[in-house]
Short mmCIF file of N, CA and C in Angstrom, two decimals:
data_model
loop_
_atom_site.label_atom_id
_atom_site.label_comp_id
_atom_site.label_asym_id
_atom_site.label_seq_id
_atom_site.Cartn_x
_atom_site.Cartn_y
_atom_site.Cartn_z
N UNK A 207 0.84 -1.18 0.00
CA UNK A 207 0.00 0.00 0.00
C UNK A 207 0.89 1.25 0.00
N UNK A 208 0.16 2.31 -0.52
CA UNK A 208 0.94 3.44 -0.75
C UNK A 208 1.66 4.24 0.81
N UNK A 209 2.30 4.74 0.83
CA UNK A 209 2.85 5.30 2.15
C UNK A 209 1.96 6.40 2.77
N UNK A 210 1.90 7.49 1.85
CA UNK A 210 1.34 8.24 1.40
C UNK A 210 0.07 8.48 1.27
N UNK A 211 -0.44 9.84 1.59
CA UNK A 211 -2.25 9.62 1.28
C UNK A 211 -2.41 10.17 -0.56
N UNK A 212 -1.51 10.85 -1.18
CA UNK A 212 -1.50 11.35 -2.21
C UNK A 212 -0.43 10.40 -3.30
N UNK A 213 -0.55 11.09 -4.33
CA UNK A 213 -0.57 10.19 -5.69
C UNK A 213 1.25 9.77 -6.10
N UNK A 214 1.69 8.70 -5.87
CA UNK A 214 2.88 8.53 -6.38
C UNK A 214 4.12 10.02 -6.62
N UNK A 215 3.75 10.34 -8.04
CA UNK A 215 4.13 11.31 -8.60
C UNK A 215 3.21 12.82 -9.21
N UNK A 216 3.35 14.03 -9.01
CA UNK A 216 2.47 14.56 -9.11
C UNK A 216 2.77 15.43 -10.73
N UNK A 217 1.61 14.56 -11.73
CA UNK A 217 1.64 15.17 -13.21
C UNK A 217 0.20 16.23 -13.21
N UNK A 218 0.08 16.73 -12.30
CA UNK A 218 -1.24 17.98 -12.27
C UNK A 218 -0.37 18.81 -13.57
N UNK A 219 -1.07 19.17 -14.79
CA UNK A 219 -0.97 19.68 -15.63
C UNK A 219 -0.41 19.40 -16.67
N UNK A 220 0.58 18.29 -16.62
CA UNK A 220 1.41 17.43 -17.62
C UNK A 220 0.53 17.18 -19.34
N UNK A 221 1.19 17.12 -19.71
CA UNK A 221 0.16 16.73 -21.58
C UNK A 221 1.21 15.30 -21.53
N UNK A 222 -0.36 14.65 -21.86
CA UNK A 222 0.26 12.73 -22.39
C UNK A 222 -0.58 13.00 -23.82
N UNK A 223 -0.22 13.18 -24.81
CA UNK A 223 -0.91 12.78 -26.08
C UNK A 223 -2.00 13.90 -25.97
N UNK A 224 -3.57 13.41 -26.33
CA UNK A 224 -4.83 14.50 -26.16
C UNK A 224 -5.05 14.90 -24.74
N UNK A 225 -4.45 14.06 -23.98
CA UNK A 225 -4.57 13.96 -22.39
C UNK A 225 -3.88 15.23 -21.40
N UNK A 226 -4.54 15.73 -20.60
CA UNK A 226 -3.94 17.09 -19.79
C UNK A 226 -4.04 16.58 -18.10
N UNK A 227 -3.19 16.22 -17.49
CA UNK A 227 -3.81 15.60 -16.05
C UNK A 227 -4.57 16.64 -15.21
N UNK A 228 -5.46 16.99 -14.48
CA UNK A 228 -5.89 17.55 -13.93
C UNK A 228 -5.54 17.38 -12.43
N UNK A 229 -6.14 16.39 -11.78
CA UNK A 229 -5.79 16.21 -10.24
C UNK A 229 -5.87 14.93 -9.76
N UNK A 230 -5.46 14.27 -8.69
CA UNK A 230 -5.31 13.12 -8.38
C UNK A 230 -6.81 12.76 -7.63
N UNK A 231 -7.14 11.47 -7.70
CA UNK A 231 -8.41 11.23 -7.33
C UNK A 231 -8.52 10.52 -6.66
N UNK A 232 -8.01 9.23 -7.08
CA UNK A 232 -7.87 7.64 -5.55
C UNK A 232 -6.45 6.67 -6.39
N UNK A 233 -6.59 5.60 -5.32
CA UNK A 233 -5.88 4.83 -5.33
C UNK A 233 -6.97 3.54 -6.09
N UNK A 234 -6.33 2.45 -7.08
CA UNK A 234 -7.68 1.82 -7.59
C UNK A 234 -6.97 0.40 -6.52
N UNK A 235 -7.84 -0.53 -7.18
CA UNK A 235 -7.44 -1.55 -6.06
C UNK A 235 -6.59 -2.66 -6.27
N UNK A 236 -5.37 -1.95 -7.15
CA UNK A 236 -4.02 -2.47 -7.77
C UNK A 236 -2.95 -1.56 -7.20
N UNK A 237 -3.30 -0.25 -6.58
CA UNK A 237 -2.52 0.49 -5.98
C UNK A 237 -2.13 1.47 -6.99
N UNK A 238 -2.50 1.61 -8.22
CA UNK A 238 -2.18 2.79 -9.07
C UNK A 238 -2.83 3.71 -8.62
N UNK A 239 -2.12 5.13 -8.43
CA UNK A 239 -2.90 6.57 -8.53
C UNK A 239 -3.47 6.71 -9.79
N UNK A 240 -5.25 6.94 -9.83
CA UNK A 240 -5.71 7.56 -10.58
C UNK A 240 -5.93 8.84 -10.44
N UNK A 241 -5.94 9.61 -11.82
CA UNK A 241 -6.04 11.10 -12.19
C UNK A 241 -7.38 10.65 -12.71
N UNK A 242 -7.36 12.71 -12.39
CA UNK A 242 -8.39 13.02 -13.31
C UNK A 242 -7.90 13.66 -14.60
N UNK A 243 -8.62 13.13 -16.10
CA UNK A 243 -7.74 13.66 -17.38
C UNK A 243 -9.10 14.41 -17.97
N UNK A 244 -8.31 15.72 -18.50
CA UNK A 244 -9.38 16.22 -19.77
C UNK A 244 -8.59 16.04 -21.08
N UNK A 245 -9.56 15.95 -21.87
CA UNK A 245 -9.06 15.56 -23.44
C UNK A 245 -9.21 16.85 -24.21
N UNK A 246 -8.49 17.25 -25.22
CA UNK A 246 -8.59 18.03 -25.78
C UNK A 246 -9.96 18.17 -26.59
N UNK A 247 -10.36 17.15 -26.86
CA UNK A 247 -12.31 17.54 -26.79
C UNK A 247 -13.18 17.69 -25.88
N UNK A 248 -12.76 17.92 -24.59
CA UNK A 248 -13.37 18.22 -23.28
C UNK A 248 -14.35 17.50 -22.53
N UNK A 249 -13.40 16.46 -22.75
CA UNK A 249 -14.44 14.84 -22.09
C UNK A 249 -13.52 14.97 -20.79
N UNK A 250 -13.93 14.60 -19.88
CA UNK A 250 -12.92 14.15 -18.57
C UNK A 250 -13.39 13.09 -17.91
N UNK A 251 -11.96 12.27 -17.76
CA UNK A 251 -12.11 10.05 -17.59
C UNK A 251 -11.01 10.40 -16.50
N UNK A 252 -11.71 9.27 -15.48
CA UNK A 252 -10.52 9.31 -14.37
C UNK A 252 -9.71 7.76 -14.84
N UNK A 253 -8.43 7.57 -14.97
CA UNK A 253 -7.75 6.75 -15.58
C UNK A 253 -6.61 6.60 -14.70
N UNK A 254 -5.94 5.22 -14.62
CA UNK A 254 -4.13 4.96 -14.27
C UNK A 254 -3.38 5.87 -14.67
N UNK A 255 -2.54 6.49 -14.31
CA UNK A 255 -1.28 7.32 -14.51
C UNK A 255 -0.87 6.21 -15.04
N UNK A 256 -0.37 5.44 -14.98
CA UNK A 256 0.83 4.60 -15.68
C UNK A 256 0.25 4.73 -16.94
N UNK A 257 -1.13 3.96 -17.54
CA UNK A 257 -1.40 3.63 -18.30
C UNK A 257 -0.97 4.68 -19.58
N UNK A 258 -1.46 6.01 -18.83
CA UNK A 258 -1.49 7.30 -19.90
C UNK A 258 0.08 7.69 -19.48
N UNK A 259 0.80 7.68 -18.89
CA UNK A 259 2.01 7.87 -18.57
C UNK A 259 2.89 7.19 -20.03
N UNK A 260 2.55 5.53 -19.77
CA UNK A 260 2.96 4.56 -20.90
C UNK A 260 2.63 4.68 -22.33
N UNK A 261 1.59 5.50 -22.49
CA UNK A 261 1.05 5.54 -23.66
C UNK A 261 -0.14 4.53 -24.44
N UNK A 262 -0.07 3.89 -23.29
CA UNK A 262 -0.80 2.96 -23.33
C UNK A 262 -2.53 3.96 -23.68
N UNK A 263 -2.58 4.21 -23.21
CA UNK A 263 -3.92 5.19 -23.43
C UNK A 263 -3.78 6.75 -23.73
N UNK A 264 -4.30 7.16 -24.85
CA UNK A 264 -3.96 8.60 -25.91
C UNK A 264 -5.05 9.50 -25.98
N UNK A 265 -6.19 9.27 -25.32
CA UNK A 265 -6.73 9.80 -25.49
C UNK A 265 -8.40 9.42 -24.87
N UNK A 266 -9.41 10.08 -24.91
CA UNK A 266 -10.41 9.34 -23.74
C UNK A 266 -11.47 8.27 -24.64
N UNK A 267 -10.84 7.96 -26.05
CA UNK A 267 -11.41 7.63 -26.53
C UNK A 267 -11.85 7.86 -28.07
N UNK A 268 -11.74 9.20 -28.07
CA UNK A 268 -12.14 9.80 -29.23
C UNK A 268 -11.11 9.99 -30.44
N UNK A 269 -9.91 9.62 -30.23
CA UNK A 269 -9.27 9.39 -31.02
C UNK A 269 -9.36 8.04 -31.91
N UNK A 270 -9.37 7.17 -31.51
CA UNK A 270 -10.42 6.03 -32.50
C UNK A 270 -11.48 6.12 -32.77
N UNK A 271 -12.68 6.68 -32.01
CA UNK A 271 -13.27 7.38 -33.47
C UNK A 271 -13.48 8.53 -34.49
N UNK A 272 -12.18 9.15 -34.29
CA UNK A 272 -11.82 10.11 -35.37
C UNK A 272 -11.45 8.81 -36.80
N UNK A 273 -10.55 7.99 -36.19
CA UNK A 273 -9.80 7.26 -37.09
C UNK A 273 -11.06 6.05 -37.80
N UNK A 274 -11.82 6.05 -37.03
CA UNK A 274 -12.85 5.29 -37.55
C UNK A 274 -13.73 6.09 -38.93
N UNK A 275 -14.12 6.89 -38.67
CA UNK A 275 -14.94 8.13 -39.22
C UNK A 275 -13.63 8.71 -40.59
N UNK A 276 -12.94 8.04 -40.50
CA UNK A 276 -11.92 8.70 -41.59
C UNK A 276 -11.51 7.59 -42.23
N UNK A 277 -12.18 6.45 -41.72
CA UNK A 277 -12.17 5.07 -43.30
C UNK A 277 -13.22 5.14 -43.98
N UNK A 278 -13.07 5.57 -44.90
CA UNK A 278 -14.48 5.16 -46.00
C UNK A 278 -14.38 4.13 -46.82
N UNK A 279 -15.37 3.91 -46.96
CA UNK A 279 -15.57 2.72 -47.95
C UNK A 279 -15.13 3.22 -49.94
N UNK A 280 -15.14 4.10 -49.93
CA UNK A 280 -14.80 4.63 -51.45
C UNK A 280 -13.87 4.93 -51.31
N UNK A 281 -12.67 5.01 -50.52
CA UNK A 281 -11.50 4.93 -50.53
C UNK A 281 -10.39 3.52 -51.22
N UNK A 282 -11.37 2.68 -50.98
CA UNK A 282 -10.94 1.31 -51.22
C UNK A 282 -11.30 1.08 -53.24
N UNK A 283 -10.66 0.84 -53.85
CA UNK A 283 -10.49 0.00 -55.30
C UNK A 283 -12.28 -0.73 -55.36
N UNK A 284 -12.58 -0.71 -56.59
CA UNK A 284 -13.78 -1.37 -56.60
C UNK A 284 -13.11 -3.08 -57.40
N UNK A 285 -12.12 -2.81 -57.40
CA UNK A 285 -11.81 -4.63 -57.74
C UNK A 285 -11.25 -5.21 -56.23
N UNK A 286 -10.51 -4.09 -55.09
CA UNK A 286 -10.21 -5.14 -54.45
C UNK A 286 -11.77 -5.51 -53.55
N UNK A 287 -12.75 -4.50 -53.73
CA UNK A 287 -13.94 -4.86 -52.72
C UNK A 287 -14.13 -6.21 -53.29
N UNK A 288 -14.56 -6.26 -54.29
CA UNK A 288 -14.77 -7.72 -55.08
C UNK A 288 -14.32 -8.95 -54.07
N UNK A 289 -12.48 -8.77 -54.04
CA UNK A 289 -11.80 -9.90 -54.15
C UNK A 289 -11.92 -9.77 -52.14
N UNK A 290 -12.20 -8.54 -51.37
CA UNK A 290 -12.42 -8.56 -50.13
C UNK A 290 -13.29 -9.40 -49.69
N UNK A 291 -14.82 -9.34 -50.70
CA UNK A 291 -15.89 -10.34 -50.14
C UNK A 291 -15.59 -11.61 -50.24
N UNK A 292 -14.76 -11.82 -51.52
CA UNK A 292 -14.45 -13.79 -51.75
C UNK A 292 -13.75 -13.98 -50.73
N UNK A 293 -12.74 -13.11 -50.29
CA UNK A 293 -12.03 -13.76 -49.26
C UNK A 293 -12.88 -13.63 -47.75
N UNK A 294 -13.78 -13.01 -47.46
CA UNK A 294 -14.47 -13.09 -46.63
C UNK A 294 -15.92 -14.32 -46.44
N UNK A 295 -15.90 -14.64 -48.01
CA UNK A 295 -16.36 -15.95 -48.01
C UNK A 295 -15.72 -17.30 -47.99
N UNK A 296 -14.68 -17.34 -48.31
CA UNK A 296 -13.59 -18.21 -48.29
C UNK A 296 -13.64 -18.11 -46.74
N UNK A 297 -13.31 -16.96 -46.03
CA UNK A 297 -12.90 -17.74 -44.41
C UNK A 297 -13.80 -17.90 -43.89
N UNK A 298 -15.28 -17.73 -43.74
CA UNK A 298 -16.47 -17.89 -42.78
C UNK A 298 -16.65 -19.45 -43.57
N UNK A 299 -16.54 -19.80 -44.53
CA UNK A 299 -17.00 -21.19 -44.36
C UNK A 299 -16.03 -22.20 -44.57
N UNK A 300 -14.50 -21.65 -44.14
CA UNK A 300 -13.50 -22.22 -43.40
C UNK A 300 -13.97 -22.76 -42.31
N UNK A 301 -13.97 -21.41 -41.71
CA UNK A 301 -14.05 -21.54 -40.12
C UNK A 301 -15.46 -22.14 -39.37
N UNK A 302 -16.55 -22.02 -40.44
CA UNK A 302 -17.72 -23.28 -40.26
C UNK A 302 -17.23 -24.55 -40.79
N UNK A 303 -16.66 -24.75 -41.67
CA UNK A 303 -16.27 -26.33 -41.51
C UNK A 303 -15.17 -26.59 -40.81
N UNK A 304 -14.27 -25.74 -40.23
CA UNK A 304 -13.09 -25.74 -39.03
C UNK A 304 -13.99 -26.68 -38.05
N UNK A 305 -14.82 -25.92 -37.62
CA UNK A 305 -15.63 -26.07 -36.27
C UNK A 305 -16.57 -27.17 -36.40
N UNK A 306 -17.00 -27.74 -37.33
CA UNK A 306 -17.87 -28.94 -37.77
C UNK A 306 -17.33 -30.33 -37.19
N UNK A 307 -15.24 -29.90 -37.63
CA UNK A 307 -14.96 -31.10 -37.77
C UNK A 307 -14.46 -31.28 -36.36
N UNK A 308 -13.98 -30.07 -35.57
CA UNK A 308 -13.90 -30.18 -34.34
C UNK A 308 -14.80 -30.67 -33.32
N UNK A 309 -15.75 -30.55 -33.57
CA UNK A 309 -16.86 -30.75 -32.64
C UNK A 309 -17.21 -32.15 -32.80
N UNK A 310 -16.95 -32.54 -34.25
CA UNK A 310 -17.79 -33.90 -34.43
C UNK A 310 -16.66 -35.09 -33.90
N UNK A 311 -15.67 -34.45 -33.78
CA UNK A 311 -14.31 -35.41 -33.02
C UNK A 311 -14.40 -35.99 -31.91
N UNK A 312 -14.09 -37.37 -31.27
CA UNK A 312 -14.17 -38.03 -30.53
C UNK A 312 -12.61 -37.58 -29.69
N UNK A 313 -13.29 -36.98 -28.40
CA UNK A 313 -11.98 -36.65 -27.53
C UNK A 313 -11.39 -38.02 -26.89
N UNK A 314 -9.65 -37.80 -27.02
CA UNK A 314 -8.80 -38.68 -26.63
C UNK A 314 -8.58 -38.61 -25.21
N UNK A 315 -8.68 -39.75 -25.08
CA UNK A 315 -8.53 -40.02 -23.32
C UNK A 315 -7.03 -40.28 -22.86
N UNK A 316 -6.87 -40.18 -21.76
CA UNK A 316 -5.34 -40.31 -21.36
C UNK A 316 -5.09 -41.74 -21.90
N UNK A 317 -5.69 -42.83 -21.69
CA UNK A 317 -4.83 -43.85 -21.54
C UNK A 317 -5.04 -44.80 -22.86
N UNK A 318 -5.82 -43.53 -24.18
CA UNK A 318 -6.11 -44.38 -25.58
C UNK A 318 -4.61 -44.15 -26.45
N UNK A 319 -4.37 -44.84 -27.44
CA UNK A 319 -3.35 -44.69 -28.14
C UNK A 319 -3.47 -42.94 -28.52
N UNK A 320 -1.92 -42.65 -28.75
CA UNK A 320 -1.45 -41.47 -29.16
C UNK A 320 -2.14 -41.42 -30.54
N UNK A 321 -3.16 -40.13 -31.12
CA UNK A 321 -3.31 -39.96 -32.28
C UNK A 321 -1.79 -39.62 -33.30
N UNK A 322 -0.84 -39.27 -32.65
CA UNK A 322 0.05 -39.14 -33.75
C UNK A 322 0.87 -40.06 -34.22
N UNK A 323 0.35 -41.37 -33.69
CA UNK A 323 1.15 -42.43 -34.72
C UNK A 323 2.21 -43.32 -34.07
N UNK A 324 3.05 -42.72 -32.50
CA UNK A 324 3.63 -43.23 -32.14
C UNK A 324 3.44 -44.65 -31.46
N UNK A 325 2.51 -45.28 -30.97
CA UNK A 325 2.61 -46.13 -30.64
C UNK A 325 2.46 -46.35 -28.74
N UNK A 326 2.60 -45.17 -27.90
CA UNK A 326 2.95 -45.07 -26.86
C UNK A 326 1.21 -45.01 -26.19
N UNK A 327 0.75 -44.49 -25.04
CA UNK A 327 -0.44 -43.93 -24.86
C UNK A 327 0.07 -42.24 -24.74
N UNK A 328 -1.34 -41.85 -24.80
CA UNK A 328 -1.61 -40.23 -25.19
C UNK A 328 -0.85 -39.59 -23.57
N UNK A 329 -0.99 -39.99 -22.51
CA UNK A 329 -0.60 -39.45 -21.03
C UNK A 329 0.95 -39.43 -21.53
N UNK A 330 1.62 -40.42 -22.37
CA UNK A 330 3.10 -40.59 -22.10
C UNK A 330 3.87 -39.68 -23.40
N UNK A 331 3.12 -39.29 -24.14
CA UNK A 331 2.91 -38.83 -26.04
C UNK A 331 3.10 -37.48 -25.67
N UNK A 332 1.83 -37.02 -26.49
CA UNK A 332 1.53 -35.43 -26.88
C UNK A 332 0.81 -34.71 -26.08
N UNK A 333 0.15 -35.63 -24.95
CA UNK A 333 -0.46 -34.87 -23.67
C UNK A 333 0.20 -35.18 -22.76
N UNK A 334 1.48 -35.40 -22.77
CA UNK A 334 2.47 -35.32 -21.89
C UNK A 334 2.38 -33.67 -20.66
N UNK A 335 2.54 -33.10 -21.37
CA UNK A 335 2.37 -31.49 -20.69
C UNK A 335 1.04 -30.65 -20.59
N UNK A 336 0.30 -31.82 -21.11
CA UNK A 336 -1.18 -30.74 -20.72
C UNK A 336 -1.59 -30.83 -19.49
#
């Protein structure tokens, strides 16, 4: 636990990215000092110092959806949309017959032969470490 009734290090006013720290608020229940942050669009999130310290967090949010709002769809080639959907049909009914064949599989027990051929049982094999 902290020594201290106040925040580690004191970034009252510091700029992390869109982030401006304002003031310290609590301790969460990992022992990080949380701040209070305003964003340069004038949202305010109480957040980890480390996190926004690290960079780990840029902003309260609204920076992904700036970046969202700035993909368009007519930006993209009208041949690769084409070849986007085949391949988006190609993997959904991958990954439905992935899962067909998984499911319809008879699970190996410790003490049945090794499916990979060796000869040994599965406990002494390839589920050695599971």
């Amino acid at each position: 636990m902290p020594k201290g009734k106040g925040p580690k290090q004191d970034i009252a006013g510091k700029r992390y990215g869109r982030l401006v720290a304002i003031s310290f608020t609590h301790f969460n229940e990992k022992f990080d000092d949380c701040w209070l942050f305003r964003c340069d669009c004038g949202t305010e999130k109480v957040m980890p110092a480390a996190h926004v310290k690290w960079g780990r967090v840029r902003s309260c949010g609204c920076l992904v959806a700036e970046h969202i709002q700035s993909l368009n769809r007519q930006d993209i080639p009208a041949e690769d949309i084409e070849r986007l959907r085949e391949l988006g049909d190609y993997y959904s009914k991958r990954r439905a017959t992935s899962f067909l064949i998984q499911t319809h599989k008879k699970k190996v027990g410790r003490n049945d032969p090794c499916p990979c051929g060796s000869g040994k049982k599965y406990k002494h094999c390839c589920g050695r470490y599971i």
